[in-house]
Short mmCIF file of C-alpha atoms (C1' of nucleotides) in Angstrom, two decimals:
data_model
loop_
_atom_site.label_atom_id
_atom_site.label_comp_id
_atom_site.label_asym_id
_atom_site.label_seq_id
_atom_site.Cartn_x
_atom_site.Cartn_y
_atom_site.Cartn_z
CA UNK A 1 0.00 0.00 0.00
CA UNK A 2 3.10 2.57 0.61
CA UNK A 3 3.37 2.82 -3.47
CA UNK A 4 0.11 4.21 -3.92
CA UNK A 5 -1.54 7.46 -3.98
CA UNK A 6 -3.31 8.54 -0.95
CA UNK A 7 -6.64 9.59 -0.43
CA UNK A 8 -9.05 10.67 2.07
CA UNK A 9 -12.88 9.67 1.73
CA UNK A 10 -15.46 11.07 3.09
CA UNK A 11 -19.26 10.78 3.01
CA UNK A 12 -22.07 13.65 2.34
CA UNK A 13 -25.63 13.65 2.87
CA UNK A 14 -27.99 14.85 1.04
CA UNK A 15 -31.29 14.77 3.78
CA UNK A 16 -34.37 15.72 2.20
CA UNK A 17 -37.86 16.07 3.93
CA UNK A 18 -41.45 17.76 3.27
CA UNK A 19 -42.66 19.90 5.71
CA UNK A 20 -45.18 22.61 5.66
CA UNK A 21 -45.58 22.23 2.26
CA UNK A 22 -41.91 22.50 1.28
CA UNK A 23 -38.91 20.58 0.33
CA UNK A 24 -36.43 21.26 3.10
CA UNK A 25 -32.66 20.11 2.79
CA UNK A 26 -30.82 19.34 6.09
CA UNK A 27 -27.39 22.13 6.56
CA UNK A 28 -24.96 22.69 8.78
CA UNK A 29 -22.88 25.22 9.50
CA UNK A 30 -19.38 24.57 9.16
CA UNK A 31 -17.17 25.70 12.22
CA UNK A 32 -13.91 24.34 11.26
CA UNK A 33 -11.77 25.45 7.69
CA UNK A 34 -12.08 25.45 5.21
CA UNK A 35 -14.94 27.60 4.54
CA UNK A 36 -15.79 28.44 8.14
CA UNK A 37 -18.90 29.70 9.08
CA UNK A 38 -20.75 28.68 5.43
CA UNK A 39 -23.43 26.27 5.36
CA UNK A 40 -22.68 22.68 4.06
CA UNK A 41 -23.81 19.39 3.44
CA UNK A 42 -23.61 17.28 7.08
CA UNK A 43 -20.71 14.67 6.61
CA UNK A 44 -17.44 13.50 7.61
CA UNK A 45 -14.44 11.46 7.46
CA UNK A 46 -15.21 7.52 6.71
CA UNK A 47 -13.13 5.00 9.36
CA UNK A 48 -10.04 3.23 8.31
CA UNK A 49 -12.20 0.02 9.18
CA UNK A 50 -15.52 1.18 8.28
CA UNK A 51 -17.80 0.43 5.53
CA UNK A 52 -19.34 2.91 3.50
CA UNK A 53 -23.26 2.46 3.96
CA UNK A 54 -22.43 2.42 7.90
CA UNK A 55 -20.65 5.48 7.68
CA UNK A 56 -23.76 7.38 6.14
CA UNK A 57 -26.01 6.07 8.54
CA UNK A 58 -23.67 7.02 11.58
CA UNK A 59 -23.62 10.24 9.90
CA UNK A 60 -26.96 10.30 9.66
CA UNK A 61 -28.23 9.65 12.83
CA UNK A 62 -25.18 11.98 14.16
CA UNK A 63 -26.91 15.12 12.67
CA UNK A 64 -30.58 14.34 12.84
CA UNK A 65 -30.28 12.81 16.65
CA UNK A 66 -32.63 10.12 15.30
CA UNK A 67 -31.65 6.38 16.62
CA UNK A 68 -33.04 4.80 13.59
CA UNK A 69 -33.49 5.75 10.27
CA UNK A 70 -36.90 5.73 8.73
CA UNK A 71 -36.95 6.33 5.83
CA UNK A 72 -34.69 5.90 2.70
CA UNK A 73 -30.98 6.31 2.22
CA UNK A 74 -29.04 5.10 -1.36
CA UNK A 75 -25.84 5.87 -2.93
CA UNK A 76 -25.93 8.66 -5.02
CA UNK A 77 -22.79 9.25 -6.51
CA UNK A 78 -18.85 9.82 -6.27
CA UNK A 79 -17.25 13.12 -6.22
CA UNK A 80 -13.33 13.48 -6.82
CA UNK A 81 -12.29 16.70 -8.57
CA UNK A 82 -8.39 17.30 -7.50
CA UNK A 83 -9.72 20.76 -6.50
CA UNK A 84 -12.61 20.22 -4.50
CA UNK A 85 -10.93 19.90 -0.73
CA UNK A 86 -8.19 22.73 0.12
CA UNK A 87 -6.70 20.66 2.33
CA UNK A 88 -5.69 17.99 -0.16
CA UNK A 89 -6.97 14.88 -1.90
CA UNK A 90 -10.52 14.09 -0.76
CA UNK A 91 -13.15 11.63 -2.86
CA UNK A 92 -16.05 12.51 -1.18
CA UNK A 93 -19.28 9.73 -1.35
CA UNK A 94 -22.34 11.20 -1.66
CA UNK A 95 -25.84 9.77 -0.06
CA UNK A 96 -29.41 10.58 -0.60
CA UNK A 97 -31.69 10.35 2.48
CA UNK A 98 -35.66 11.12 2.30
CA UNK A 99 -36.96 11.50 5.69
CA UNK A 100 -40.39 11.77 7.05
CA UNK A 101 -40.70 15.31 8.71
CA UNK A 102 -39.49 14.91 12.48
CA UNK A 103 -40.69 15.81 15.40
CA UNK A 104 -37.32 15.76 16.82
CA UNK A 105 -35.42 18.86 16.83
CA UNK A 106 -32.17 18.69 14.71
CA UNK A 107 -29.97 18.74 17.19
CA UNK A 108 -26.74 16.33 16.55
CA UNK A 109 -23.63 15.74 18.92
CA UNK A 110 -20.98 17.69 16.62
CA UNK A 111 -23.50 19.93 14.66
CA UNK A 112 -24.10 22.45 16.91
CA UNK A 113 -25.85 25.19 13.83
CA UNK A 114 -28.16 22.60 12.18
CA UNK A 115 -30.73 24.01 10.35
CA UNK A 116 -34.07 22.95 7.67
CA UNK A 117 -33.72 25.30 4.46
CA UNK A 118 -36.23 25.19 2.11
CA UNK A 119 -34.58 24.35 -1.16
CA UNK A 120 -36.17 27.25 -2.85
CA UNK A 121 -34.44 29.32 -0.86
CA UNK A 122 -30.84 27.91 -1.80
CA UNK A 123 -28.83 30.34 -3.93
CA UNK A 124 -25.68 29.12 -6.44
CA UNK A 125 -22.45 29.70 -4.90
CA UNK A 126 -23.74 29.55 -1.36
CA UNK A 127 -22.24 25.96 -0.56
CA UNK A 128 -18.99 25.02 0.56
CA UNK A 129 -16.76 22.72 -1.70
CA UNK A 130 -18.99 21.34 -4.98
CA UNK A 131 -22.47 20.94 -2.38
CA UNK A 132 -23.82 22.91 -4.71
CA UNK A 133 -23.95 20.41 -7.77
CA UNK A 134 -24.27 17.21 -4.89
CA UNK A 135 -27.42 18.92 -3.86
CA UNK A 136 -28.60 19.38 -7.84
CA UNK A 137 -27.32 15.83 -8.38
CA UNK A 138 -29.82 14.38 -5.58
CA UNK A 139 -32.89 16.29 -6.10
CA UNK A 140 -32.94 15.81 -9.79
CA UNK A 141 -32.52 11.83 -8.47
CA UNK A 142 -35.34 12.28 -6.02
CA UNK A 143 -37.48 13.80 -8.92
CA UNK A 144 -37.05 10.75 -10.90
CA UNK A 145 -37.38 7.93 -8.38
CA UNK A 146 -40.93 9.52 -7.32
CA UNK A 147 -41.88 8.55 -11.19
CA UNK A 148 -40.93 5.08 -11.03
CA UNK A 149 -40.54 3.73 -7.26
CA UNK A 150 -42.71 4.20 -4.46
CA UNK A 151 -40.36 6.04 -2.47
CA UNK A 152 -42.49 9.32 -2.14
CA UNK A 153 -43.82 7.24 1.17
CA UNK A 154 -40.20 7.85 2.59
CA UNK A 155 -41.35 11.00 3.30
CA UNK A 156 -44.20 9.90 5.41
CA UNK A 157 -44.68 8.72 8.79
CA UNK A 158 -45.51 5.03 8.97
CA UNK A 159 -49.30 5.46 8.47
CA UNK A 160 -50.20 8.36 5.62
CA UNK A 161 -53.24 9.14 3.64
CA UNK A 162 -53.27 9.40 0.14
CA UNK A 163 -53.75 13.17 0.54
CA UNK A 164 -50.52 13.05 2.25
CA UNK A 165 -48.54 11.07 -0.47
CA UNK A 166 -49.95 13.25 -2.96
CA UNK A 167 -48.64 16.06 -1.26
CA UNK A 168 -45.24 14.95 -0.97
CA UNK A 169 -45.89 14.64 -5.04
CA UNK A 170 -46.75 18.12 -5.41
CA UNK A 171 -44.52 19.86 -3.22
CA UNK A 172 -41.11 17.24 -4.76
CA UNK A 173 -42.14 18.00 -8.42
CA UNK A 174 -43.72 21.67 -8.01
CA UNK A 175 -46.44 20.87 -9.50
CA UNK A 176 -50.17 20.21 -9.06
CA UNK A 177 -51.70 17.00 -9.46
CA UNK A 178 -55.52 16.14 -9.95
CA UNK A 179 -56.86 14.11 -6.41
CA UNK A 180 -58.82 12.20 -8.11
CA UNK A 181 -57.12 10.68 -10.82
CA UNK A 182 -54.17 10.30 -8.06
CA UNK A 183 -56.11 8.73 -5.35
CA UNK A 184 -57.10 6.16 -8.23
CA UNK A 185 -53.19 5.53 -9.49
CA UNK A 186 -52.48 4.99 -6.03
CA UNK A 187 -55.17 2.35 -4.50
CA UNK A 188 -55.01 1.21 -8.13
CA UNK A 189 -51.35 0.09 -8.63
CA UNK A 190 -50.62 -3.41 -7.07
CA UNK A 191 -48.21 -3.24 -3.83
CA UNK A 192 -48.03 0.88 -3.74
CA UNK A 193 -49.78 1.15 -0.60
CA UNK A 194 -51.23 -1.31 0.96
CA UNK A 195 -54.44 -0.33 3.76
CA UNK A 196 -54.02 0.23 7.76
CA UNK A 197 -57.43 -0.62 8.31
CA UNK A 198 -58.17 2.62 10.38
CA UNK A 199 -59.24 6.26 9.45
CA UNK A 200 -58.23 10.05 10.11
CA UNK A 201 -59.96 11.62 12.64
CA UNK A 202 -60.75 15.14 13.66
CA UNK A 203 -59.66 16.85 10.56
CA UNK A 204 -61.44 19.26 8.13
CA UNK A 205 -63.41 17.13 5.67
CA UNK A 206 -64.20 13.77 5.22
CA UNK A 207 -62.46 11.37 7.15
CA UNK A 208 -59.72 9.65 4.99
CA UNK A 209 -58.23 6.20 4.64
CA UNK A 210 -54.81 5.27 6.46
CA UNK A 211 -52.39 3.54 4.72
CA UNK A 212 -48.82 1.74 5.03
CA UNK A 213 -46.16 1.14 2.40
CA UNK A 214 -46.83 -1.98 0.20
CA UNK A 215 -44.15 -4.53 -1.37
CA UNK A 216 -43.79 -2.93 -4.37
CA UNK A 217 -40.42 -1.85 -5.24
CA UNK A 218 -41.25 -0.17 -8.53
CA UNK A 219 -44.15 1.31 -10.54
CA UNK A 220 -45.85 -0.37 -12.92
CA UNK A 221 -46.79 1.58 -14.84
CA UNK A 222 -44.47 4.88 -13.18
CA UNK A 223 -46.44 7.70 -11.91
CA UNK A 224 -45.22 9.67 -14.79
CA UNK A 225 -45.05 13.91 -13.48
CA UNK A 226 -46.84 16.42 -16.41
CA UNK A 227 -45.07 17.76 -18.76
CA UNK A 228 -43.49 21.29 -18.91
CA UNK B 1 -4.16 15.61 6.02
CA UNK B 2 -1.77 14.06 8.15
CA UNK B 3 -4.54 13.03 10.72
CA UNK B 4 -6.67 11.88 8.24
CA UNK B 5 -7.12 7.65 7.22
CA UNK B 6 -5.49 6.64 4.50
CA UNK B 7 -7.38 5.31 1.55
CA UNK B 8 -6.30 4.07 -1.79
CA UNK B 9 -9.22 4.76 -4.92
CA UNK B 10 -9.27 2.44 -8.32
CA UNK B 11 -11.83 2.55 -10.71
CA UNK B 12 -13.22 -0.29 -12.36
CA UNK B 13 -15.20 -0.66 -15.90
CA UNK B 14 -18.44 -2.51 -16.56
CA UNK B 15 -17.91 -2.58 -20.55
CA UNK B 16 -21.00 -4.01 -21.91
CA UNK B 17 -21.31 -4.93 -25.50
CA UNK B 18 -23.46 -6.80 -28.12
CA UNK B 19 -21.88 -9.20 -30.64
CA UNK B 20 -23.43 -12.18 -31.83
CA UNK B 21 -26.94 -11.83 -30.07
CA UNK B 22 -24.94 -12.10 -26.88
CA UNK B 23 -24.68 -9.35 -24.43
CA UNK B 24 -20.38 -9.55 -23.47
CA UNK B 25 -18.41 -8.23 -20.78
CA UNK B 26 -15.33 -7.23 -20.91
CA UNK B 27 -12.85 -8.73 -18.84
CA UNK B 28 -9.25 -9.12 -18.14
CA UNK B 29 -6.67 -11.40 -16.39
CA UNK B 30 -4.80 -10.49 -13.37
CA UNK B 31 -1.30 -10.64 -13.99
CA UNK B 32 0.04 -9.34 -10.10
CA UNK B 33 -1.75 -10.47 -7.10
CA UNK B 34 -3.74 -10.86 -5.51
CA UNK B 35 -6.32 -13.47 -7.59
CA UNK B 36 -3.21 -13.20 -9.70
CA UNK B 37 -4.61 -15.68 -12.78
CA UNK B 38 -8.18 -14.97 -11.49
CA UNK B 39 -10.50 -12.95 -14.08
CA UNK B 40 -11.37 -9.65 -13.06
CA UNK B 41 -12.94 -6.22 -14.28
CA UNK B 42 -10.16 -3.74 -16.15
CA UNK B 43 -9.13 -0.80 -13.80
CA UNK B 44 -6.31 0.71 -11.94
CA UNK B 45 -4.94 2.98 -9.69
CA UNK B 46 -6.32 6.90 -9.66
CA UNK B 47 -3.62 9.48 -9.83
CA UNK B 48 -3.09 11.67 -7.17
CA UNK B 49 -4.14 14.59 -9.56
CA UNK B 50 -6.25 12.75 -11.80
CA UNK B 51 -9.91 13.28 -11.64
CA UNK B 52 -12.33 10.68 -11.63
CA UNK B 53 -14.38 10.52 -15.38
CA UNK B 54 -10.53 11.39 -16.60
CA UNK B 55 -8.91 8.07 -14.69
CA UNK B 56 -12.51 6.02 -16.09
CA UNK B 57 -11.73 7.36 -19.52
CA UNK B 58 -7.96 6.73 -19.54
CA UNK B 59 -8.59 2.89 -18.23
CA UNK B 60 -11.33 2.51 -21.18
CA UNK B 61 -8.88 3.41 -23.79
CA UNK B 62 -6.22 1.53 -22.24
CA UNK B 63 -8.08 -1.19 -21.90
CA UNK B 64 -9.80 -1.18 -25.37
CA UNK B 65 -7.44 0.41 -27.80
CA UNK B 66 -9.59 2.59 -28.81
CA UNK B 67 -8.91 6.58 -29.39
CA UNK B 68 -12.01 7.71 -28.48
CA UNK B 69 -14.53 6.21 -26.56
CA UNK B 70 -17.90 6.09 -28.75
CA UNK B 71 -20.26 4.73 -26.47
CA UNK B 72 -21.39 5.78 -23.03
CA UNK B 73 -20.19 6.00 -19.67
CA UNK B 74 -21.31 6.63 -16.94
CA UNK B 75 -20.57 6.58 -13.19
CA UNK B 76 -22.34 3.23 -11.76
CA UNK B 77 -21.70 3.37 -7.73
CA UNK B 78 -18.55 3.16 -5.39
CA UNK B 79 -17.93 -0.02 -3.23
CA UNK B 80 -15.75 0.30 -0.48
CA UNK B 81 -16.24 -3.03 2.06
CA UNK B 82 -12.92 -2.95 4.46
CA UNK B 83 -12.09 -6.80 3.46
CA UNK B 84 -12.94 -6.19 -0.65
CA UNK B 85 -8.91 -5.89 -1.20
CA UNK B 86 -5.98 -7.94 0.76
CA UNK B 87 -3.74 -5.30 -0.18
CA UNK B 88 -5.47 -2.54 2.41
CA UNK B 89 -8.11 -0.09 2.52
CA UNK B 90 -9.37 0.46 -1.21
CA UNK B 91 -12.26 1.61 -2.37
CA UNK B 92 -13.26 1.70 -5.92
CA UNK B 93 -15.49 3.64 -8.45
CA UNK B 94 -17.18 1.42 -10.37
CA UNK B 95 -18.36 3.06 -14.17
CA UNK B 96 -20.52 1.24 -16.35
CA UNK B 97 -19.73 1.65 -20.29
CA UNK B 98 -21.71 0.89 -23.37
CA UNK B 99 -19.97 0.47 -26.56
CA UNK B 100 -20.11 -0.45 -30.14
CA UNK B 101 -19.38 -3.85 -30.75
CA UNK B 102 -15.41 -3.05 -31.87
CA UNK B 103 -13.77 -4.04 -35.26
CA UNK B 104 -10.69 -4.20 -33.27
CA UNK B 105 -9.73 -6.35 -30.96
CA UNK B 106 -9.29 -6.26 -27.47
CA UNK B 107 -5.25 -5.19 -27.07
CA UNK B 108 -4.49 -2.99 -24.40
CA UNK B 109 -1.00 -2.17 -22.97
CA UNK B 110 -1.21 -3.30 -19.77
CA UNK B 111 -3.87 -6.20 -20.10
CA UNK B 112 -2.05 -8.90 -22.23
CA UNK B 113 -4.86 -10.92 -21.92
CA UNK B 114 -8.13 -9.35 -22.37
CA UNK B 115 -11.66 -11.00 -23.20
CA UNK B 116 -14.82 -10.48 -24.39
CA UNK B 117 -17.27 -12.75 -21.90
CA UNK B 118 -20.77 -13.81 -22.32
CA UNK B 119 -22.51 -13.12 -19.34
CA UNK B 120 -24.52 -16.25 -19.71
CA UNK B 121 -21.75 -17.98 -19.10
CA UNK B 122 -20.85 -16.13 -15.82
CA UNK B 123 -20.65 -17.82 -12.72
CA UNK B 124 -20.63 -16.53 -9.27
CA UNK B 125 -17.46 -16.50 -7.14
CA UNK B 126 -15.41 -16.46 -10.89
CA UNK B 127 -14.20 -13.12 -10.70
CA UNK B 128 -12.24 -11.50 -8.00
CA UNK B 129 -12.69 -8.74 -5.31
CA UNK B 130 -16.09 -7.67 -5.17
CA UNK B 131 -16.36 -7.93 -9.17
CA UNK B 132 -19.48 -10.16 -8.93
CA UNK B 133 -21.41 -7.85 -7.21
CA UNK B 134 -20.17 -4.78 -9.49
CA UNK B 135 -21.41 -6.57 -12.73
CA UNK B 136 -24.67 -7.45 -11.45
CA UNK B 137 -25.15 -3.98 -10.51
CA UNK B 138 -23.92 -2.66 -13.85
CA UNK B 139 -26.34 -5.49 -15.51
CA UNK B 140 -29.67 -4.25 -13.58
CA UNK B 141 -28.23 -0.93 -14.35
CA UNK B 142 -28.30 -0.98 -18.20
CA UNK B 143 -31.32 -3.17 -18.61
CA UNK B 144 -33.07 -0.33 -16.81
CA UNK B 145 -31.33 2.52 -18.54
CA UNK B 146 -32.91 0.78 -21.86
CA UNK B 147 -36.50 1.46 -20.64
CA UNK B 148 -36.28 4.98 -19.95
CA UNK B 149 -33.25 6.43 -21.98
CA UNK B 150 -32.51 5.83 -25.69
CA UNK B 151 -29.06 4.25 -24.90
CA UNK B 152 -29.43 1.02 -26.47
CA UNK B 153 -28.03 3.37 -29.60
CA UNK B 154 -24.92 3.15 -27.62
CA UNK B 155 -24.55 -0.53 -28.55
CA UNK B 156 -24.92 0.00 -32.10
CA UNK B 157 -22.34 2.32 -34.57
CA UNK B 158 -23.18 5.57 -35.77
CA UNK B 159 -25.57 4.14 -38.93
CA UNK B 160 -28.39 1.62 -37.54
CA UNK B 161 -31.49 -0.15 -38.70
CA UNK B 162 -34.40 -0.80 -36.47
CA UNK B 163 -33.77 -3.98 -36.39
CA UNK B 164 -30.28 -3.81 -35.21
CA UNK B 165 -32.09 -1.41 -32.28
CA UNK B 166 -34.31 -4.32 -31.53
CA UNK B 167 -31.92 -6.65 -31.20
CA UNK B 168 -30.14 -4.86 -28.25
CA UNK B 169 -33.33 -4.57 -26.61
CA UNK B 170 -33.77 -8.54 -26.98
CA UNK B 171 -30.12 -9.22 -26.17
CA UNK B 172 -29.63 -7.27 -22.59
CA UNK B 173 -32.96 -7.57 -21.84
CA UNK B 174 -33.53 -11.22 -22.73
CA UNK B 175 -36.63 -11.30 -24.35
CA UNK B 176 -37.98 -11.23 -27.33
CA UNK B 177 -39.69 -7.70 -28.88
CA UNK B 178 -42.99 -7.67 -31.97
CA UNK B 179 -40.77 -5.87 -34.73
CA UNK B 180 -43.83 -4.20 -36.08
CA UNK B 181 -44.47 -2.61 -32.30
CA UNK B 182 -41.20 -1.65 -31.70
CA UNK B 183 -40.88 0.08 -34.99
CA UNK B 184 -43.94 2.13 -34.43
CA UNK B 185 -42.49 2.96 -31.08
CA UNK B 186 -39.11 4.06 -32.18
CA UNK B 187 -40.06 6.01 -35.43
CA UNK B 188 -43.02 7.52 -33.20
CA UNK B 189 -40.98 8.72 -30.40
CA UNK B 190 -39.66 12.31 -30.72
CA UNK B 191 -36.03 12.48 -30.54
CA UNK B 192 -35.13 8.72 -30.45
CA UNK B 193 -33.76 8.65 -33.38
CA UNK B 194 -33.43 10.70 -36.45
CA UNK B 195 -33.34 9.30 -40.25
CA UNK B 196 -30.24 9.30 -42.27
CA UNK B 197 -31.60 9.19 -45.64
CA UNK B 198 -29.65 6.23 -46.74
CA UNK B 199 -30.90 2.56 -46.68
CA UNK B 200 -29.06 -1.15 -46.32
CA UNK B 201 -27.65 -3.04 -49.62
CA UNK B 202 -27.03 -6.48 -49.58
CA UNK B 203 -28.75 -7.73 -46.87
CA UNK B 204 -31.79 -10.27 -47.04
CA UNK B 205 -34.99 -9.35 -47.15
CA UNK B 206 -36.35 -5.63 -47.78
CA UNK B 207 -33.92 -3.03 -47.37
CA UNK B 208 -34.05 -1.37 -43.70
CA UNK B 209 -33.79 2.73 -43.41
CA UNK B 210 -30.53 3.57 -41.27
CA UNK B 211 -30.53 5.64 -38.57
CA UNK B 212 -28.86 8.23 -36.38
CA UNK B 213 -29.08 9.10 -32.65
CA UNK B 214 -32.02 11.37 -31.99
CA UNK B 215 -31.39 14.18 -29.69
CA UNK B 216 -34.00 12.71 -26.65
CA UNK B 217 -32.36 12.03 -23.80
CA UNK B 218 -35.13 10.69 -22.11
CA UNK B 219 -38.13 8.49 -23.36
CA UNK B 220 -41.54 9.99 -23.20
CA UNK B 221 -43.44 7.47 -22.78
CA UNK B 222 -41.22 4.55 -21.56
CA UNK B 223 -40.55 1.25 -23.36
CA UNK B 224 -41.29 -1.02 -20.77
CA UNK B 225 -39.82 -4.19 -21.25
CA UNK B 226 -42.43 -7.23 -20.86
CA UNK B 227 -43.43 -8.67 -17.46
CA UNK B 228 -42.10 -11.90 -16.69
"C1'" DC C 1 -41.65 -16.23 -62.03
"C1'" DC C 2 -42.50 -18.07 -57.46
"C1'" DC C 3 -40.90 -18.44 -52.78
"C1'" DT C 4 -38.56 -16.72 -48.77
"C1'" DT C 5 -37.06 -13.05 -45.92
"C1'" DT C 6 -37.29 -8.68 -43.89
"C1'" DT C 7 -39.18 -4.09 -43.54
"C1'" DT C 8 -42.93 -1.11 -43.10
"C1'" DC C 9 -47.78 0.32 -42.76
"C1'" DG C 10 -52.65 -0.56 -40.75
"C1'" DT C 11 -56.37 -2.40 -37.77
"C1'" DC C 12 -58.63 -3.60 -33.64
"C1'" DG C 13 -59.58 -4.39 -28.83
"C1'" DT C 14 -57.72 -3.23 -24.28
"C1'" DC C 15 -55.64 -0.53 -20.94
"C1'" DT C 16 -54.25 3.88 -18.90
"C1'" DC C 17 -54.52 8.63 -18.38
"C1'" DG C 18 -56.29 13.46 -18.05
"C1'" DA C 19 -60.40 16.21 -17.30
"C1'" DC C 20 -64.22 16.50 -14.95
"C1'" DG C 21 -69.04 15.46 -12.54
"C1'" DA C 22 -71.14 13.51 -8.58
"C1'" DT C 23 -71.59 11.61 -4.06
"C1'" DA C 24 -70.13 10.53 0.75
"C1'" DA C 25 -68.65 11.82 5.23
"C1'" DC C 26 -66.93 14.60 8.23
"C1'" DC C 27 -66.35 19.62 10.37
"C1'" DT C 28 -68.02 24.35 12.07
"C1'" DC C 29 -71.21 27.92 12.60
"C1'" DT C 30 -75.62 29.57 13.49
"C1'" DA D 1 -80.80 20.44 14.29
"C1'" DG D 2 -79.70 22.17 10.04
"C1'" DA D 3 -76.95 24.78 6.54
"C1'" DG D 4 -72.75 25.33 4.38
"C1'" DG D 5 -67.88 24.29 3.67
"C1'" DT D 6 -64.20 20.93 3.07
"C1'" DT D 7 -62.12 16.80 1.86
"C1'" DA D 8 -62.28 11.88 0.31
"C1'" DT D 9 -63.85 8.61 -2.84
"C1'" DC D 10 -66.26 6.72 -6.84
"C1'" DG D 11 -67.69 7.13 -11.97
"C1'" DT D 12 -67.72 8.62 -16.75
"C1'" DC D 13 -65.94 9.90 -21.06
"C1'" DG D 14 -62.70 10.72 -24.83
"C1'" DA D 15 -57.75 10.58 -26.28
"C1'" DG D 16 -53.67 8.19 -26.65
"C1'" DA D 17 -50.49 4.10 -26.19
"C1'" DC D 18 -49.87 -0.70 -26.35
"C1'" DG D 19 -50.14 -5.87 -27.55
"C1'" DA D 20 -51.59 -9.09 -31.08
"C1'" DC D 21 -51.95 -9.65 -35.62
"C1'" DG D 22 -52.94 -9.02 -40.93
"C1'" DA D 23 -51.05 -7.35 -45.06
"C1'" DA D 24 -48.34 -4.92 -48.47
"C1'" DA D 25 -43.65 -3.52 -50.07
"C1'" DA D 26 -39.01 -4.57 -51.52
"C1'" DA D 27 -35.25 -7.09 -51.94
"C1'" DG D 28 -32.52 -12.02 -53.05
"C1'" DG D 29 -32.40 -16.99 -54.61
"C1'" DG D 30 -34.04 -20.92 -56.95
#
DNA sequence: CCCTTTTTCGTCGTCTCGACGATAACCTCT
DNA sequence: AGAGGTTATCGTCGAGACGACGAAAAAGGG
């Protein structure tokens, strides 16, 4: 091993959740250089003995303070440019996490500024290191997976309504989706949700139908977002 | 960066071709150990100021002979388990590629003895490291990728018939495809592919329009590959 | 000239989707 | 209690895409 070149590896998060009607991506604040004081993807150095997947979850549960994660968490891609880490030659392994909106305040053991930002509130340049194309990277993944996997449930808690899931839908894509002809895509694809048997109560409106995740581990046929 | 673990990065190529109604991966044999003799994916070492498409690229064309790479890459996920590699703590970036199937062969500096594989006639536990799981990612990878992306073109050279098209999608997917469906599907499509005027000679049967890559880089609506 | 092969164009029933109407089942306010 | 508002759920209808298949076009080989 003394003959090759060295390299430190890290993993990044990208955390997404809905809340309030919004697609919120998980920050810190960095308070060590490089880039001091700027907000950043929540990360960290991966163990000499550790394996990747366990170091995003450690992460993971590091900055949200959560003991177990809920919802979803997949690679989404390596980042390596020679220039991207001041202090030398980092590869940097990026994750995508969709969380169901928690209760718990973020609040982690090392991330003392933690904070929700809305993602329509993140400017270019305001990032440190390449976050800023990680973060395009993963929501342009999220996008797609809601068209062809039932992941959009990640968002929720365990038991959701279809309201809910269409929701997480709309505020993901931006866009506005008929209730109807959802509510019958949904209950009508095999394994997509699958019923809890109970009912809402004490909302506005007519009481609505719980459900939990189903089996399925893709759409057929995907829930395909309108065009333009 | 002293404080830091030290990791060494490789990359390593899932080169996927068609020849012969056989979907064929490329591999090579290890000439240093460990698995010395063993067959394993092509791949190497990443420079300490080499970036990572640039070290996937450089390994292709090593690897292949060929000047430029006329296919597509693209990076397929980064596997990292402590015990993958004997030698230490390496984690690799695995990139899947699609190419034509090559007029010339397989010659590459450093891999003296190079091979084009079926993949029907892999078995598991053949190849070293954690190859086995990297091609069956890289596998699920591009049969998916054929659904929702007009890559097969990158199997086929510039000029194509329909019926070469067709024949990807029955080779990696395994299956066999109507030819008058799949020709209404690909001439209707926008974007999938565009006409080159010119026409086959030679051939049997009724000469077949050829083709060019269309400019979609997505397919609206997706070719969904039969159940079952 | 007939047969085979392959490409290309149509047809028809089925399924899905988008747009929308209608009804059901709760809430709140008076 | 009843009226009105809000949300969930079920139906209907036409347009478009797809699978299964027939048929014509355009070549080569006997």
């Amino acid at each position: 091993m003394t003959d090759y070149p060295p390299f430190a590896v890290t993993v990044d998060l990208v955390v997404l959740t809905v809340r309030a009607d919004e697609l919120h991506l998980l920050l810190v604040r960095r308070g060590i250089p490089p880039d001091r004081g700027r907000w950043a993807l929540p990360g960290g150095f991966v163990g000499i003995d550790e394996d990747l997947p366990d170091a995003a979850v450690r992460e993971l549960t590091e900055e949200t303070g959560l003991p177990e994660p809920a919802g979803h968490l997949e690679q989404l891609g390596t980042y390596g440019r020679p220039d991207r880490d001041p202090r030398g030659r980092v590869v940097t392994v990026a994750w995508l996490a969709l969380l169901p909106d928690l209760p718990t305040p973020v609040a982690g053991s090392d991330a003392a500024s933690a904070a929700w930002v809305p993602v329509t509130r993140l400017t270019p340049g305001q990032l440190a290191f390449d976050h800023d194309r990680i973060v395009a990277d993963g929501l342009e993944r999220a996008r797609a997976k809601l068209e062809y996997t039932p992941l959009a449930s990640a968002f929720c808690p365990p038991e959701f309504t279809v309201a809910q899931l269409r929701a997480v839908y709309e505020t993901v894509w931006g866009t506005r989706l008929d209730p109807r002809n959802f509510h019958r895509k949904v209950t009508g694809t095999p394994g997509f949700v699958s019923p809890a048997g109970r009912a809402t109560e004490g909302d506005r409106g007519r009481p609505a139908q719980l459900f939990r995740r189903g089996p399925a581990t893709r759409l057929h046929p995907p829930m395909l977002r309108p065009e333009s």
